[in-house]
CSV table of C-alpha atoms in Angstrom, one decimal:
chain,number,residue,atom,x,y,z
A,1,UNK,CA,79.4,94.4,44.2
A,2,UNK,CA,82.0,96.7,45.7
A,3,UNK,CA,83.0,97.4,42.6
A,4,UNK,CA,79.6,98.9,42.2
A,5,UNK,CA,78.9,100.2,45.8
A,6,UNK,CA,81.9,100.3,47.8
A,7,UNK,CA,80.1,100.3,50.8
A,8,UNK,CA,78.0,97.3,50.0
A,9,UNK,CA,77.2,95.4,53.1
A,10,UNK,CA,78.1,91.9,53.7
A,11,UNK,CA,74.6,91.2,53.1
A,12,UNK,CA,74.8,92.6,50.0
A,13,UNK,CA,78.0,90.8,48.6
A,14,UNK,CA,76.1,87.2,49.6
A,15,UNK,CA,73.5,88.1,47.9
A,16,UNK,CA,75.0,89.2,44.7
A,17,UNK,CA,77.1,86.2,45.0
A,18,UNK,CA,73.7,84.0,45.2
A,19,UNK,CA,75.2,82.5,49.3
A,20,UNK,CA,73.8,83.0,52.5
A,21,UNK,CA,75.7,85.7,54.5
A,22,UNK,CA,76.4,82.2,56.9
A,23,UNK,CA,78.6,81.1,54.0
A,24,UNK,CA,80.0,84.2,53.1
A,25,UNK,CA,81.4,84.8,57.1
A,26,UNK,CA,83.1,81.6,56.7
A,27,UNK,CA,84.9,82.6,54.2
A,28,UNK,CA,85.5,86.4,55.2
A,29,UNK,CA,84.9,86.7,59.0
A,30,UNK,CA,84.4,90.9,58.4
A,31,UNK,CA,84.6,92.9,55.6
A,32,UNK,CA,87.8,93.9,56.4
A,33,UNK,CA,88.9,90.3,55.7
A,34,UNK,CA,86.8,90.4,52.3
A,35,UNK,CA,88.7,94.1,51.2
A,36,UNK,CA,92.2,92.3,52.0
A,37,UNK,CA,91.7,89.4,50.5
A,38,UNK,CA,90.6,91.6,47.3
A,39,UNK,CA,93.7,93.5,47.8
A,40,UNK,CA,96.0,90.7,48.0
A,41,UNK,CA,94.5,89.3,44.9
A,42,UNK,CA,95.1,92.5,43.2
A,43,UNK,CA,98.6,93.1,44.4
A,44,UNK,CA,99.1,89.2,43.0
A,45,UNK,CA,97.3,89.9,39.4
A,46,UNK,CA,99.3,92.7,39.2
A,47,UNK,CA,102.5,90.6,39.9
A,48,UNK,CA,101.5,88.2,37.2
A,49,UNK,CA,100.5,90.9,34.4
A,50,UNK,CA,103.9,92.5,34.7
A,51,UNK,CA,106.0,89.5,34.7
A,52,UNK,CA,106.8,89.7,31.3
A,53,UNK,CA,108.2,93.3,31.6
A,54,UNK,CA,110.6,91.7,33.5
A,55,UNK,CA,111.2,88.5,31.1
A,56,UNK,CA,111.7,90.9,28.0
A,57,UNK,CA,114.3,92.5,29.6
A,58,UNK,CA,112.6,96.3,29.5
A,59,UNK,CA,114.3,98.8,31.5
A,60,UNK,CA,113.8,102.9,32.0
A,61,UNK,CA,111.3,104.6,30.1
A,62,UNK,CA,110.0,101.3,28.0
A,63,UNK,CA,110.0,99.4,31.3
A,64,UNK,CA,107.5,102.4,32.8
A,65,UNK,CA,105.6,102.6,29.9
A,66,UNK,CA,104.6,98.9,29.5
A,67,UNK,CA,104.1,99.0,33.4
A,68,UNK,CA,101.6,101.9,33.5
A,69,UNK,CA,99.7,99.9,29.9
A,70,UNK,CA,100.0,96.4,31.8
A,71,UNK,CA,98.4,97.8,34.9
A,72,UNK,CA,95.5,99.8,33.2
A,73,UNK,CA,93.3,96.9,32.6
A,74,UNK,CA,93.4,95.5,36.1
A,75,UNK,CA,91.1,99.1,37.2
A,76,UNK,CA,88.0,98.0,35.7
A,77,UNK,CA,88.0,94.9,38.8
A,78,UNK,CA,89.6,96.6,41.5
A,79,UNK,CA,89.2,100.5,41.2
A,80,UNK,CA,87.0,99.9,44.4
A,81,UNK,CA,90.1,99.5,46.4
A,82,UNK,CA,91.0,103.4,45.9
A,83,UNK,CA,88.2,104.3,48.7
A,84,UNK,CA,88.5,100.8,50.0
A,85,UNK,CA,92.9,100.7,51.0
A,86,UNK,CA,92.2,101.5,54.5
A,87,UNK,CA,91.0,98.3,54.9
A,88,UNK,CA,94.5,96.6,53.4
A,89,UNK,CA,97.1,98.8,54.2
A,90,UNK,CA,97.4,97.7,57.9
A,91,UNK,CA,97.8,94.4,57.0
A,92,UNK,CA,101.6,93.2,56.8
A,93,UNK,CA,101.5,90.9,54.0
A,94,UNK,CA,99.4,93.2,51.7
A,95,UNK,CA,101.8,96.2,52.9
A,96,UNK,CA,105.2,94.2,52.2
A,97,UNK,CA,103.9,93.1,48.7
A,98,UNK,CA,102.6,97.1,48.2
A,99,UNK,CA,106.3,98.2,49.4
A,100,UNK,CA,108.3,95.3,47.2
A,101,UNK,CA,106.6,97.0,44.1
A,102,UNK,CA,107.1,100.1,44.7
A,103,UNK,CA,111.1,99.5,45.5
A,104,UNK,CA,110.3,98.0,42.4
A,105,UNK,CA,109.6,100.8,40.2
A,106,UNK,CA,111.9,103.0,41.9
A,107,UNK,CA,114.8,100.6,39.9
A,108,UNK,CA,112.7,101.6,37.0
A,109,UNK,CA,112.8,104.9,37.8
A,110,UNK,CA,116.1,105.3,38.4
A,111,UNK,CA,117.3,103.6,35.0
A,112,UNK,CA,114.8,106.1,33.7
A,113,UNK,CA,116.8,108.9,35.2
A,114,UNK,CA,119.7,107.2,33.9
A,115,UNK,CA,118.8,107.5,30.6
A,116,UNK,CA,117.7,110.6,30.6
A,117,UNK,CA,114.3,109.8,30.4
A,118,UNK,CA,113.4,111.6,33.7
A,119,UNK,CA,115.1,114.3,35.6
A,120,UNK,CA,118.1,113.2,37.3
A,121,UNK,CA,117.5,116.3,39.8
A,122,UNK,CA,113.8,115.1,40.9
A,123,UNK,CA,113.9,112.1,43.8
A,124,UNK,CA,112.7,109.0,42.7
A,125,UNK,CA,110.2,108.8,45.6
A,126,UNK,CA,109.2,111.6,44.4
A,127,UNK,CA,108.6,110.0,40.7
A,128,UNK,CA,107.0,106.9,42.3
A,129,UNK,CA,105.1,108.7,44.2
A,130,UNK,CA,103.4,111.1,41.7
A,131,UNK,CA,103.4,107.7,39.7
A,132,UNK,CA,101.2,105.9,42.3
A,133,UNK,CA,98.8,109.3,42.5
A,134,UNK,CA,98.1,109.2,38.5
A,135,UNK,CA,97.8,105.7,38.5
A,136,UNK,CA,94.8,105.7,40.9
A,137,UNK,CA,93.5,108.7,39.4
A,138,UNK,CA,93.3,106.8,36.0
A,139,UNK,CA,92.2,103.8,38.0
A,140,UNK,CA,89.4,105.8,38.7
A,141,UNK,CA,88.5,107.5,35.7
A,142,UNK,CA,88.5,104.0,33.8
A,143,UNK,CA,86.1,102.6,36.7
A,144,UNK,CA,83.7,105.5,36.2
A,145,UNK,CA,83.7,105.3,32.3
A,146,UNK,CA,85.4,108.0,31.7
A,147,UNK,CA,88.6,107.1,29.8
A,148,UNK,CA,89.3,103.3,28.4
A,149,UNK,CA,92.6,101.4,29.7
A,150,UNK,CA,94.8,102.7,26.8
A,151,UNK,CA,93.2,106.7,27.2
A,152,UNK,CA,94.5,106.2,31.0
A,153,UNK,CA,98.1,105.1,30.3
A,154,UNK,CA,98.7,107.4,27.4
A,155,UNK,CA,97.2,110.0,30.1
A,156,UNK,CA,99.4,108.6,32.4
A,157,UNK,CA,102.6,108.4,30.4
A,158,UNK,CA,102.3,111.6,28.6
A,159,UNK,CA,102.2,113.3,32.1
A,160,UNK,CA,105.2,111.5,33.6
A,161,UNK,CA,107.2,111.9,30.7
A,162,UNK,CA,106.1,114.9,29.1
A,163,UNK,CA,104.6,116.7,31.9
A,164,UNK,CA,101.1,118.3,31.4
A,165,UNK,CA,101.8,121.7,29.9
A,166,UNK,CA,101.7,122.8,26.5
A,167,UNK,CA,103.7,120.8,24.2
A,168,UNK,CA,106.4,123.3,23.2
């Protein structure tokens, strides 16, 4: 439902769900309680679909890349949480999971850098931060239709890597 309407009611989740609003509250005393529990959830999924970057050994660039493709997929459930992170961001569990994958990718980053895959001169909280922006940007444009999981990461990629200017 929120993926549909983010500003569905409560009312409108239980019903979608086919339980009484009754049941739904004690589950999720506020929708605030509902949108974290979604984000947590997300933040977890998104633990467990890049796990194997980290079991194959990837680093740098082929590290980012299989992030960014790994990550696409998860847009088409949560994409609602791009309007919706006000709710979740106060919360310190979801905010120390958010800031452990962040630290995250800026190791990534910075073996990218290494590499010579990405501009040693340009911060890498700068890079994970632009990072972050296109990937809800994507997120969205997969949620609305309007590019398909692998359209968004080679959007994504090709932007980070190659930057969005003519190709020389």
């Amino acid at each position: 439902m929120l993926a549909r309407n983010p500003a569905a009611s409560m009312t409108d989740v239980a019903n979608l769900a086919g339980v009484g609003r009754a049941t739904l509250y004690r589950h999720f005393p506020s929708r605030t309680a509902l949108v974290r529990e979604l984000a947590r959830e997300c933040l977890r999924r998104t633990d467990a679909d890049l796990a194997p970057v980290a079991d194959a050994g990837l680093r740098g660039r082929r590290a980012l890349e299989a992030v960014i493709q790994l990550i696409m997929p998860l847009a088409r459930q949560f994409h609602f949480l791009l309007s919706l992170w006000s709710y979740a961001e106060d919360d310190e569990d979801i905010r120390a999971i958010y800031d452990r994958q962040l630290t995250q990718l800026v190791t990534l980053v910075e073996e990218a850098k290494a590499e010579g895959s990405i501009d040693a001169a340009v911060p890498a909280a700068w890079v994970v931060s632009s990072l972050d922006a296109q990937v809800a940007a994507a997120w969205w444009m997969v949620g609305n239709g309007l590019f398909t999981d692998s359209e968004a990461a080679e959007a994504v990629i090709r932007s980070l890597f190659d930057g969005i200017g003519p190709r020389a």
